[in-house]
Short mmCIF file of N, CA and C in Angstrom, two decimals:
data_model
loop_
_atom_site.label_atom_id
_atom_site.label_comp_id
_atom_site.label_asym_id
_atom_site.label_seq_id
_atom_site.Cartn_x
_atom_site.Cartn_y
_atom_site.Cartn_z
N UNK I 30 49.55 22.59 77.49
CA UNK I 30 48.61 22.70 78.14
C UNK I 30 47.44 23.80 76.91
N UNK I 31 48.37 23.42 75.53
CA UNK I 31 47.00 23.86 74.88
C UNK I 31 45.71 22.99 74.47
N UNK I 32 45.04 23.00 75.17
CA UNK I 32 44.53 21.41 74.67
C UNK I 32 43.90 21.63 73.28
N UNK I 33 42.95 22.93 73.18
CA UNK I 33 42.27 23.15 72.14
C UNK I 33 42.74 23.11 70.72
N UNK I 34 43.72 23.73 70.93
CA UNK I 34 44.60 23.54 69.27
C UNK I 34 44.92 21.46 69.44
N UNK I 35 45.27 21.06 69.97
CA UNK I 35 45.68 19.79 69.96
C UNK I 35 43.95 18.76 69.23
N UNK I 36 43.01 19.33 70.10
CA UNK I 36 42.00 18.73 69.72
C UNK I 36 41.81 18.82 68.17
N UNK I 37 41.65 20.32 68.06
CA UNK I 37 41.23 20.52 67.08
C UNK I 37 42.46 19.68 65.70
N UNK I 38 43.03 20.10 65.79
CA UNK I 38 43.93 19.55 65.15
C UNK I 38 44.04 17.96 64.55
N UNK I 39 43.65 17.26 65.22
CA UNK I 39 43.24 15.69 65.77
C UNK I 39 42.16 15.75 64.38
N UNK I 40 41.50 16.20 63.81
CA UNK I 40 40.38 16.26 62.75
C UNK I 40 39.24 15.81 63.35
N UNK I 41 38.06 14.96 62.77
CA UNK I 41 37.00 14.43 63.13
C UNK I 41 36.67 13.27 63.98
N UNK I 42 38.26 12.58 63.93
CA UNK I 42 37.92 10.95 64.72
C UNK I 42 38.48 11.06 65.60
N UNK I 43 37.25 10.67 66.94
CA UNK I 43 37.03 10.68 68.43
C UNK I 43 38.67 10.11 68.77
N UNK I 44 39.33 8.87 68.76
CA UNK I 44 40.19 8.09 69.20
C UNK I 44 41.30 9.13 69.11
N UNK I 45 41.02 9.93 67.33
CA UNK I 45 43.31 10.04 67.40
C UNK I 45 42.76 11.83 67.78
N UNK I 46 41.55 11.91 68.66
CA UNK I 46 41.37 13.32 69.88
C UNK I 46 41.91 12.92 70.83
N UNK I 47 41.56 11.96 71.38
CA UNK I 47 41.50 11.57 73.05
C UNK I 47 43.07 11.35 72.87
N UNK I 48 43.63 10.94 72.08
CA UNK I 48 44.87 9.74 72.10
C UNK I 48 45.65 11.47 72.15
N UNK I 49 45.52 12.42 71.29
CA UNK I 49 46.43 14.00 70.92
C UNK I 49 46.22 14.64 72.48
N UNK I 50 45.13 14.30 72.97
CA UNK I 50 44.46 15.23 74.00
C UNK I 50 45.07 14.67 75.57
N UNK I 51 45.12 13.75 75.68
CA UNK I 51 46.26 13.03 76.19
C UNK I 51 47.80 12.42 76.86
N UNK I 52 48.23 12.99 75.39
CA UNK I 52 49.76 12.89 74.96
C UNK I 52 50.42 13.22 76.23
N UNK I 53 50.67 14.04 76.47
CA UNK I 53 51.42 14.33 78.04
C UNK I 53 51.71 13.62 78.48
N UNK I 54 50.76 12.45 78.84
CA UNK I 54 51.01 11.38 80.07
C UNK I 54 51.39 10.66 79.74
N UNK I 55 51.53 10.30 78.07
CA UNK I 55 52.54 8.85 77.41
C UNK I 55 54.22 8.80 77.25
N UNK I 56 54.61 8.65 78.48
CA UNK I 56 55.92 8.68 78.20
C UNK I 56 56.76 7.51 77.06
N UNK I 57 57.43 7.76 76.05
CA UNK I 57 58.09 6.85 75.29
C UNK I 57 57.90 5.89 74.51
N UNK I 58 57.70 4.76 74.77
CA UNK I 58 56.89 3.99 73.70
C UNK I 58 55.36 3.08 74.11
N UNK I 59 55.17 4.06 75.40
CA UNK I 59 54.43 3.54 76.02
C UNK I 59 52.77 3.75 74.90
N UNK I 60 52.87 4.18 74.38
CA UNK I 60 51.96 4.81 73.46
C UNK I 60 51.08 3.25 72.16
N UNK I 61 52.46 2.56 72.21
CA UNK I 61 52.44 1.40 71.30
C UNK I 61 50.81 0.93 72.33
N UNK I 62 50.72 0.39 73.69
CA UNK I 62 50.22 0.05 74.51
C UNK I 62 48.69 0.10 73.86
N UNK I 63 47.77 1.60 73.38
CA UNK I 63 47.17 1.42 72.92
C UNK I 63 46.40 1.21 71.74
N UNK I 64 44.82 1.20 71.25
CA UNK I 64 45.19 0.95 69.34
C UNK I 64 45.42 1.96 68.91
N UNK I 65 45.21 1.63 67.44
CA UNK I 65 45.58 2.55 66.54
C UNK I 65 45.18 3.68 66.63
N UNK I 66 44.29 4.35 66.69
CA UNK I 66 43.62 6.08 66.68
C UNK I 66 44.04 6.74 67.63
N UNK I 67 44.09 5.54 69.15
CA UNK I 67 44.73 6.07 70.34
C UNK I 67 46.42 7.20 69.64
N UNK I 68 46.79 5.87 69.81
CA UNK I 68 48.25 5.94 68.67
C UNK I 68 48.33 7.16 68.13
N UNK I 69 47.48 7.34 66.97
CA UNK I 69 48.19 8.09 65.96
C UNK I 69 47.95 9.28 66.45
N UNK I 70 46.99 9.72 67.73
CA UNK I 70 46.55 11.36 68.42
C UNK I 70 47.66 11.62 68.92
N UNK I 71 48.51 10.24 69.37
CA UNK I 71 49.92 10.74 70.59
C UNK I 71 51.28 11.01 69.45
N UNK I 72 51.39 10.62 68.50
CA UNK I 72 52.43 11.10 67.94
C UNK I 72 51.67 11.87 66.94
N UNK I 73 50.56 12.27 66.40
CA UNK I 73 50.27 13.51 66.22
C UNK I 73 50.65 14.78 67.18
N UNK I 74 50.43 14.71 68.27
CA UNK I 74 50.88 15.42 69.58
C UNK I 74 52.14 15.35 69.37
N UNK I 75 52.98 14.73 69.65
CA UNK I 75 54.49 15.22 69.36
C UNK I 75 54.94 15.68 68.17
N UNK I 76 54.15 15.03 66.94
CA UNK I 76 54.92 16.22 65.89
C UNK I 76 54.09 17.45 66.41
N UNK I 77 52.84 18.11 66.77
CA UNK I 77 52.80 19.21 66.67
C UNK I 77 54.01 19.88 68.11
N UNK I 78 54.05 19.35 68.52
CA UNK I 78 54.90 19.68 69.73
C UNK I 78 55.96 20.52 69.40
N UNK I 79 56.97 19.19 68.95
CA UNK I 79 58.35 19.82 68.23
C UNK I 79 58.65 20.67 66.79
N UNK I 80 57.04 20.39 66.05
CA UNK I 80 56.65 21.59 64.70
C UNK I 80 56.85 23.21 65.56
N UNK I 81 56.12 23.25 66.68
CA UNK I 81 55.42 24.64 67.50
C UNK I 81 56.52 24.60 68.20
N UNK I 82 57.54 24.71 68.12
CA UNK I 82 59.21 24.69 69.16
C UNK I 82 59.62 25.27 68.22
N UNK I 83 60.36 24.46 67.21
CA UNK I 83 61.28 24.83 66.01
C UNK I 83 60.47 25.97 65.35
N UNK I 84 59.09 26.67 65.81
CA UNK I 84 58.86 27.68 64.30
C UNK I 84 59.22 29.00 64.53
N UNK I 85 59.57 29.54 63.46
CA UNK I 85 60.27 30.96 64.07
C UNK I 85 58.94 32.06 64.51
N UNK I 86 57.89 31.65 64.02
CA UNK I 86 57.18 33.01 64.37
C UNK I 86 56.46 32.88 66.29
N UNK I 87 56.65 31.70 66.52
CA UNK I 87 56.25 30.85 68.08
C UNK I 87 57.30 31.45 68.91
N UNK I 88 58.62 31.44 68.12
CA UNK I 88 59.95 31.13 68.68
C UNK I 88 59.89 33.13 68.64
N UNK I 89 59.69 34.02 67.93
CA UNK I 89 59.82 35.36 68.16
C UNK I 89 58.23 35.85 69.28
N UNK I 90 57.43 35.02 69.88
CA UNK I 90 55.89 35.04 71.14
C UNK I 90 56.92 34.77 72.10
N UNK I 91 57.68 33.68 72.14
CA UNK I 91 58.31 33.33 73.09
C UNK I 91 59.25 34.53 73.39
N UNK I 92 60.31 34.81 72.63
CA UNK I 92 61.20 35.44 73.44
C UNK I 92 60.87 36.79 73.80
N UNK I 93 59.35 37.39 73.81
CA UNK I 93 58.87 38.78 73.86
C UNK I 93 58.62 38.64 75.61
N UNK I 94 58.76 37.16 76.05
CA UNK I 94 58.17 36.65 77.73
C UNK I 94 59.42 35.93 78.54
N UNK I 95 60.71 35.73 77.51
CA UNK I 95 61.62 34.93 78.01
C UNK I 95 61.82 36.03 79.09
N UNK I 96 62.29 37.01 79.55
CA UNK I 96 63.07 38.22 80.50
C UNK I 96 62.35 37.91 81.22
N UNK I 97 61.09 37.82 81.56
CA UNK I 97 60.34 37.27 83.12
C UNK I 97 59.84 35.86 83.27
N UNK I 98 59.61 34.94 82.16
CA UNK I 98 59.70 33.85 82.17
C UNK I 98 60.21 32.94 82.02
N UNK I 99 61.65 33.53 81.39
CA UNK I 99 62.21 32.11 81.10
C UNK I 99 61.61 30.63 80.47
N UNK I 100 62.20 29.32 80.56
CA UNK I 100 61.44 28.52 79.80
C UNK I 100 59.94 28.11 80.00
N UNK I 101 59.24 28.63 80.24
CA UNK I 101 58.35 28.43 81.00
C UNK I 101 57.31 29.74 79.92
N UNK I 102 58.12 30.18 79.46
CA UNK I 102 57.76 31.62 77.83
C UNK I 102 56.52 30.15 77.02
N UNK I 103 57.40 29.49 76.39
CA UNK I 103 56.54 28.07 75.53
C UNK I 103 55.24 27.99 76.29
N UNK I 104 55.71 27.43 77.29
CA UNK I 104 53.92 27.28 77.92
C UNK I 104 52.87 28.08 78.14
N UNK I 105 53.48 29.54 78.33
CA UNK I 105 52.86 30.68 78.18
C UNK I 105 52.07 30.76 76.73
N UNK I 106 53.18 30.90 76.04
CA UNK I 106 52.50 31.31 74.93
C UNK I 106 51.23 30.38 73.76
N UNK I 107 52.14 29.46 74.47
CA UNK I 107 50.74 27.44 73.95
C UNK I 107 49.63 27.80 73.83
N UNK I 108 49.30 28.98 75.60
CA UNK I 108 47.57 29.13 76.60
C UNK I 108 47.44 30.37 75.75
N UNK I 109 48.16 31.21 75.21
CA UNK I 109 47.57 32.60 74.23
C UNK I 109 47.37 32.19 73.19
N UNK I 110 48.48 31.13 72.45
CA UNK I 110 47.65 30.93 71.43
C UNK I 110 46.60 29.78 71.15
N UNK I 111 46.09 29.52 72.68
CA UNK I 111 44.40 28.71 72.58
C UNK I 111 43.34 29.60 72.73
N UNK I 112 44.04 31.06 73.32
CA UNK I 112 43.04 31.76 73.70
C UNK I 112 42.55 32.60 72.05
N UNK I 113 43.38 32.67 71.23
CA UNK I 113 43.12 33.52 69.51
C UNK I 113 41.81 32.21 68.95
N UNK I 114 42.89 30.97 69.49
CA UNK I 114 41.71 29.67 68.68
C UNK I 114 40.34 30.02 68.93
N UNK I 115 39.79 29.90 70.00
CA UNK I 115 38.88 30.38 70.90
C UNK I 115 38.26 31.52 70.49
N UNK I 116 38.85 32.40 70.34
CA UNK I 116 38.57 33.46 70.69
C UNK I 116 37.76 33.83 68.85
N UNK I 117 38.26 33.02 67.79
CA UNK I 117 38.28 33.13 66.56
C UNK I 117 38.08 32.05 65.99
N UNK I 118 37.16 31.24 66.39
CA UNK I 118 36.81 29.65 66.15
C UNK I 118 36.09 29.77 64.76
N UNK I 119 35.40 30.65 64.95
CA UNK I 119 34.38 31.08 63.73
C UNK I 119 35.13 31.00 62.25
N UNK I 120 36.16 31.06 62.09
CA UNK I 120 37.25 31.32 61.43
C UNK I 120 37.46 29.88 61.18
N UNK I 121 37.83 28.90 61.96
CA UNK I 121 38.27 27.76 61.92
C UNK I 121 37.29 26.74 61.93
N UNK I 122 36.32 26.76 62.13
CA UNK I 122 34.94 25.66 62.74
C UNK I 122 33.60 26.43 62.17
N UNK I 123 33.10 25.42 61.74
CA UNK I 123 31.09 25.99 61.73
C UNK I 123 30.80 25.64 62.83
N UNK I 124 31.37 24.59 63.31
CA UNK I 124 30.34 24.05 64.78
C UNK I 124 30.59 25.07 65.67
N UNK I 125 29.77 25.73 66.27
CA UNK I 125 29.87 26.61 67.31
C UNK I 125 30.97 26.16 68.73
N UNK I 126 31.34 26.77 69.49
CA UNK I 126 33.06 26.94 69.97
C UNK I 126 31.89 25.77 71.12
N UNK I 127 30.92 26.17 71.77
CA UNK I 127 30.20 25.59 72.99
C UNK I 127 29.90 24.23 72.49
N UNK I 128 28.95 24.17 71.18
CA UNK I 128 28.71 22.93 70.89
C UNK I 128 30.07 21.91 70.40
N UNK I 129 31.15 22.06 70.01
CA UNK I 129 31.74 21.85 70.11
C UNK I 129 32.98 21.61 70.65
N UNK I 130 32.59 21.74 72.41
CA UNK I 130 33.78 21.55 73.46
C UNK I 130 32.81 20.69 74.24
N UNK I 131 31.34 20.67 73.96
CA UNK I 131 30.87 19.84 74.65
C UNK I 131 30.92 18.37 74.10
N UNK I 132 30.40 18.76 73.11
CA UNK I 132 31.09 17.46 72.23
C UNK I 132 32.23 16.71 72.41
N UNK I 133 33.22 17.04 72.83
CA UNK I 133 34.33 17.11 73.18
C UNK I 133 34.33 16.27 74.28
N UNK I 134 33.52 16.18 75.55
CA UNK I 134 33.72 16.07 76.52
C UNK I 134 32.85 14.67 76.79
N UNK I 135 31.86 14.89 75.94
CA UNK I 135 31.02 13.66 75.44
C UNK I 135 32.08 12.15 75.30
N UNK I 136 32.44 12.61 73.96
CA UNK I 136 33.57 11.36 73.30
C UNK I 136 34.84 11.14 74.94
N UNK I 137 34.92 12.07 74.98
CA UNK I 137 36.07 11.86 76.87
C UNK I 137 35.35 11.40 77.69
N UNK I 138 34.06 11.32 77.84
CA UNK I 138 33.29 9.92 78.95
C UNK I 138 33.31 8.89 78.11
N UNK I 139 33.23 8.70 77.38
CA UNK I 139 32.93 7.34 75.87
C UNK I 139 34.16 6.65 75.85
N UNK I 140 35.78 7.60 75.95
CA UNK I 140 36.93 7.30 76.69
C UNK I 140 38.00 7.11 77.89
N UNK I 141 36.94 7.30 78.49
CA UNK I 141 37.09 7.25 79.87
C UNK I 141 38.07 6.06 80.29
N UNK I 142 37.83 4.76 80.10
CA UNK I 142 38.80 3.13 80.07
C UNK I 142 40.18 3.70 80.15
N UNK I 143 40.17 4.60 78.75
CA UNK I 143 41.66 4.12 78.78
C UNK I 143 42.60 5.74 78.82
N UNK I 144 42.14 6.55 79.64
CA UNK I 144 42.19 7.57 79.93
C UNK I 144 43.57 7.55 81.64
N UNK I 145 44.78 8.32 81.00
CA UNK I 145 45.52 7.92 82.35
C UNK I 145 44.62 8.37 83.59
N UNK I 146 45.53 8.16 84.19
CA UNK I 146 44.97 8.47 85.78
C UNK I 146 45.10 9.89 86.29
N UNK I 147 45.76 10.49 85.63
CA UNK I 147 46.45 12.26 85.47
C UNK I 147 45.36 12.87 84.95
N UNK I 148 45.31 12.21 84.33
CA UNK I 148 44.00 13.04 83.26
C UNK I 148 42.24 12.69 83.52
N UNK I 149 42.08 12.02 84.04
CA UNK I 149 40.32 11.18 85.11
C UNK I 149 40.80 11.95 85.90
N UNK I 150 41.54 12.46 86.89
CA UNK I 150 41.83 13.44 88.16
C UNK I 150 41.20 14.72 87.38
N UNK I 151 41.78 15.66 86.62
CA UNK I 151 41.21 16.74 86.23
C UNK I 151 40.29 16.99 85.73
N UNK I 152 40.15 15.70 85.17
CA UNK I 152 39.09 15.81 83.44
C UNK I 152 37.42 16.03 84.43
N UNK I 153 36.91 15.97 85.97
CA UNK I 153 35.78 16.65 86.14
C UNK I 153 35.52 18.17 86.00
N UNK I 154 36.72 18.36 86.84
CA UNK I 154 37.05 20.04 87.06
C UNK I 154 36.87 20.92 85.81
N UNK I 155 37.80 19.54 84.44
CA UNK I 155 37.48 20.51 83.35
C UNK I 155 36.13 20.60 82.52
N UNK I 156 35.42 19.83 82.90
CA UNK I 156 33.97 20.11 82.17
C UNK I 156 33.25 20.34 83.02
N UNK I 157 33.20 20.69 84.20
CA UNK I 157 32.05 20.91 85.10
C UNK I 157 32.76 22.71 85.15
N UNK I 158 33.71 23.10 84.67
CA UNK I 158 33.58 24.86 84.69
C UNK I 158 34.26 25.19 83.24
N UNK I 159 34.29 23.88 82.30
CA UNK I 159 34.30 24.12 80.77
C UNK I 159 35.25 24.55 80.29
N UNK I 160 36.70 24.59 80.74
CA UNK I 160 37.86 25.31 80.16
C UNK I 160 38.31 25.64 78.92
N UNK I 161 37.67 24.23 78.11
CA UNK I 161 37.80 24.71 76.36
C UNK I 161 37.43 26.36 75.92
N UNK I 162 36.13 26.32 76.70
CA UNK I 162 35.15 27.49 75.90
C UNK I 162 35.44 28.65 76.56
N UNK I 163 36.12 28.66 77.83
CA UNK I 163 36.40 29.37 78.63
C UNK I 163 37.80 30.45 78.33
N UNK I 164 38.27 29.22 77.23
CA UNK I 164 39.77 29.71 76.83
C UNK I 164 38.93 31.53 76.03
N UNK I 165 37.82 31.23 75.46
CA UNK I 165 37.69 32.53 74.53
C UNK I 165 37.77 34.13 75.20
N UNK I 166 38.35 33.99 76.57
CA UNK I 166 37.85 35.31 77.22
C UNK I 166 38.93 35.50 78.36
N UNK I 167 39.34 36.67 77.92
CA UNK I 167 41.02 36.42 78.61
C UNK I 167 40.73 36.50 79.91
N UNK I 168 39.57 36.32 80.42
CA UNK I 168 39.49 36.43 82.23
C UNK I 168 39.48 34.36 82.31
N UNK I 169 39.55 33.82 81.27
CA UNK I 169 39.51 32.13 81.28
C UNK I 169 41.48 32.01 81.20
N UNK I 170 41.93 32.69 79.95
CA UNK I 170 43.27 32.46 80.33
C UNK I 170 43.49 33.14 81.59
N UNK I 171 43.29 34.14 82.19
CA UNK I 171 43.69 34.33 83.46
C UNK I 171 43.87 33.02 84.82
N UNK I 172 42.85 32.65 84.52
CA UNK I 172 42.97 31.15 85.50
C UNK I 172 43.22 29.98 85.32
N UNK I 173 44.25 29.97 84.12
CA UNK I 173 44.54 29.39 83.75
C UNK I 173 45.80 29.25 84.19
N UNK I 174 46.22 30.24 84.26
CA UNK I 174 47.61 31.71 83.85
C UNK I 174 47.70 30.72 85.43
N UNK I 175 46.62 31.37 86.62
CA UNK I 175 46.82 31.24 87.75
C UNK I 175 47.04 29.93 88.32
N UNK I 176 46.40 28.90 87.78
CA UNK I 176 46.35 27.57 88.25
C UNK I 176 48.07 26.64 87.42
N UNK I 177 48.73 27.38 86.99
CA UNK I 177 49.74 27.18 86.22
C UNK I 177 50.77 27.09 87.40
N UNK I 178 50.98 28.43 87.57
CA UNK I 178 51.40 29.37 88.83
C UNK I 178 51.93 28.87 90.12
N UNK I 179 50.37 27.78 90.42
CA UNK I 179 50.20 27.27 91.28
C UNK I 179 50.91 25.64 91.93
N UNK I 180 50.74 25.23 90.16
CA UNK I 180 51.13 23.86 89.91
C UNK I 180 52.87 24.38 90.02
N UNK I 181 53.29 25.42 89.78
CA UNK I 181 54.58 25.71 89.38
C UNK I 181 55.20 26.31 90.65
N UNK I 182 54.56 26.13 91.34
CA UNK I 182 54.81 26.84 93.14
C UNK I 182 55.50 28.36 93.00
N UNK I 183 54.78 28.72 92.25
CA UNK I 183 54.72 30.44 92.37
C UNK I 183 56.60 30.50 91.41
N UNK I 184 57.24 29.64 90.93
CA UNK I 184 58.79 29.77 90.37
C UNK I 184 59.04 31.34 89.95
N UNK I 185 57.52 31.34 88.67
CA UNK I 185 58.64 32.46 88.06
C UNK I 185 57.18 34.04 87.99
N UNK I 186 55.84 33.41 88.49
CA UNK I 186 54.87 34.59 88.64
C UNK I 186 54.19 34.31 87.21
N UNK I 187 53.78 32.98 87.25
CA UNK I 187 53.23 33.22 85.57
C UNK I 187 52.17 33.36 85.70
N UNK I 188 50.67 33.79 86.91
CA UNK I 188 50.00 34.73 86.73
C UNK I 188 49.85 36.24 86.40
N UNK I 189 51.19 36.69 86.06
CA UNK I 189 51.15 37.98 85.91
C UNK I 189 51.09 37.47 83.91
N UNK I 190 51.25 37.24 83.86
CA UNK I 190 51.35 36.70 81.74
C UNK I 190 50.11 37.32 81.39
N UNK I 191 48.86 37.15 82.27
CA UNK I 191 47.82 37.94 81.67
C UNK I 191 48.21 39.17 81.46
N UNK I 192 49.11 39.74 82.25
CA UNK I 192 49.32 41.30 81.59
C UNK I 192 49.92 41.76 80.57
N UNK I 193 51.53 40.49 80.40
CA UNK I 193 52.07 40.23 79.52
C UNK I 193 51.19 40.52 77.91
N UNK I 194 49.93 39.26 77.97
CA UNK I 194 49.23 39.22 76.89
C UNK I 194 48.15 40.41 76.66
N UNK I 195 48.09 41.41 77.29
CA UNK I 195 46.85 42.59 77.23
C UNK I 195 47.75 43.51 77.06
N UNK I 196 48.99 43.59 77.11
CA UNK I 196 50.07 44.67 76.77
C UNK I 196 50.25 44.84 75.41
N UNK I 197 50.33 43.37 75.14
CA UNK I 197 50.83 42.61 73.90
C UNK I 197 50.47 42.27 72.57
N UNK I 198 48.84 42.57 73.22
CA UNK I 198 47.73 41.96 72.69
C UNK I 198 47.90 41.52 71.18
N UNK I 199 47.50 42.90 70.39
CA UNK I 199 47.41 42.55 69.03
C UNK I 199 48.97 41.95 68.59
N UNK I 200 49.95 42.19 68.85
CA UNK I 200 51.14 40.95 68.54
C UNK I 200 50.84 39.61 68.08
N UNK I 201 50.69 39.80 69.67
CA UNK I 201 50.45 37.55 70.31
C UNK I 201 49.57 37.93 68.81
N UNK I 202 48.18 38.05 68.55
CA UNK I 202 47.19 37.56 68.29
C UNK I 202 47.43 37.79 66.51
N UNK I 203 47.98 38.73 66.03
CA UNK I 203 48.95 38.82 65.01
C UNK I 203 50.18 37.19 64.50
N UNK I 204 50.50 36.72 65.27
CA UNK I 204 51.81 35.73 65.84
C UNK I 204 50.74 34.83 65.50
N UNK I 205 49.97 34.88 65.84
CA UNK I 205 49.50 33.44 65.70
C UNK I 205 48.50 32.90 64.71
N UNK I 206 47.99 34.39 64.12
CA UNK I 206 47.47 33.81 62.64
C UNK I 206 48.46 33.08 61.43
N UNK I 207 49.17 33.74 61.88
CA UNK I 207 50.43 33.38 60.93
C UNK I 207 51.10 31.99 61.19
N UNK I 208 51.43 32.10 62.32
CA UNK I 208 51.36 30.42 63.09
C UNK I 208 50.54 29.28 62.53
N UNK I 209 49.73 29.82 62.86
CA UNK I 209 48.14 28.53 63.22
C UNK I 209 47.87 28.09 61.74
N UNK I 210 48.32 29.23 60.55
CA UNK I 210 48.09 28.66 59.56
C UNK I 210 48.64 27.79 58.81
N UNK I 211 50.34 27.97 59.22
CA UNK I 211 51.35 26.79 58.96
C UNK I 211 50.90 25.58 59.33
N UNK I 212 50.71 25.72 60.84
CA UNK I 212 50.67 24.36 61.62
C UNK I 212 49.37 23.74 61.19
N UNK I 213 48.31 23.99 61.18
CA UNK I 213 47.25 23.51 60.46
C UNK I 213 47.56 23.09 59.36
N UNK I 214 48.42 23.28 58.26
CA UNK I 214 48.48 22.85 57.34
C UNK I 214 49.66 21.51 57.30
N UNK I 215 50.91 21.58 57.83
CA UNK I 215 51.76 19.99 57.89
C UNK I 215 51.03 19.35 59.19
N UNK I 216 50.06 20.07 59.66
CA UNK I 216 49.35 18.94 60.94
C UNK I 216 48.33 17.63 60.15
N UNK I 217 47.39 18.54 59.29
CA UNK I 217 46.55 18.06 57.90
C UNK I 217 47.51 16.82 57.12
N UNK I 218 48.64 17.12 56.90
CA UNK I 218 49.51 16.41 56.50
C UNK I 218 50.13 15.35 56.93
N UNK I 219 50.04 15.06 58.65
CA UNK I 219 51.19 14.54 59.15
C UNK I 219 50.44 13.22 59.46
N UNK I 220 48.76 13.95 59.52
CA UNK I 220 47.64 12.87 59.72
C UNK I 220 46.82 11.77 58.75
N UNK I 221 47.42 12.70 57.46
CA UNK I 221 47.35 11.80 56.50
C UNK I 221 48.47 10.68 56.18
N UNK I 222 49.82 11.32 56.76
CA UNK I 222 50.99 10.59 56.37
C UNK I 222 50.28 8.97 57.70
N UNK I 223 49.68 9.37 58.72
CA UNK I 223 49.30 8.65 59.98
C UNK I 223 48.87 7.35 59.39
N UNK I 224 47.28 8.22 59.00
CA UNK I 224 46.37 7.16 58.20
C UNK I 224 46.92 6.05 57.54
N UNK I 225 47.86 6.48 56.68
CA UNK I 225 48.37 5.62 55.46
C UNK I 225 49.47 4.67 55.96
N UNK I 226 49.85 5.38 57.09
CA UNK I 226 51.21 4.63 57.89
C UNK I 226 50.12 2.95 58.73
N UNK I 227 48.69 3.61 58.60
CA UNK I 227 48.21 2.75 59.91
C UNK I 227 46.80 1.80 58.73
N UNK I 228 47.25 1.89 57.77
CA UNK I 228 46.31 1.54 56.92
C UNK I 228 46.32 -0.31 57.69
#
């Protein structure tokens, strides 16, 4: 669900951004059915997920939530981290967040024909409410968590995780900063390797 981080870590190539964005809807080797740029985005997305799940700082964040949310803790921390990326966006990009998100929605429309059905279904709501921009405010994260709670049929009460965010806000933000610097460096290296691989 951490859409913003995945898009940001894709660099400036539109196809890579779209591939990374839609990657959760592509199973196994189905990514080979797409053009090169989309393939690179999907492979990069999978690398980011694997790297994230194994990172000790990310694990530290999830451990704080595990008692209440079990295996959903990782999903929740992904959402928290998107909040901190959006909130501190000026530290990571010269382009204002609002402009960046609107540009990405334009790109999504350009690539609409390659998007999986699942993505096409939620895309209008995402654009109308500008989910990516809303992440910068706790209220936006609260809405995301409420939506996740509905989709998981209130199994662990994910909507309540907004309270955990606010209680441990400084700790989560500090962990995000440490983790994201590592992830950014490794994602840049991975993308360079993919660009060389797909020459």
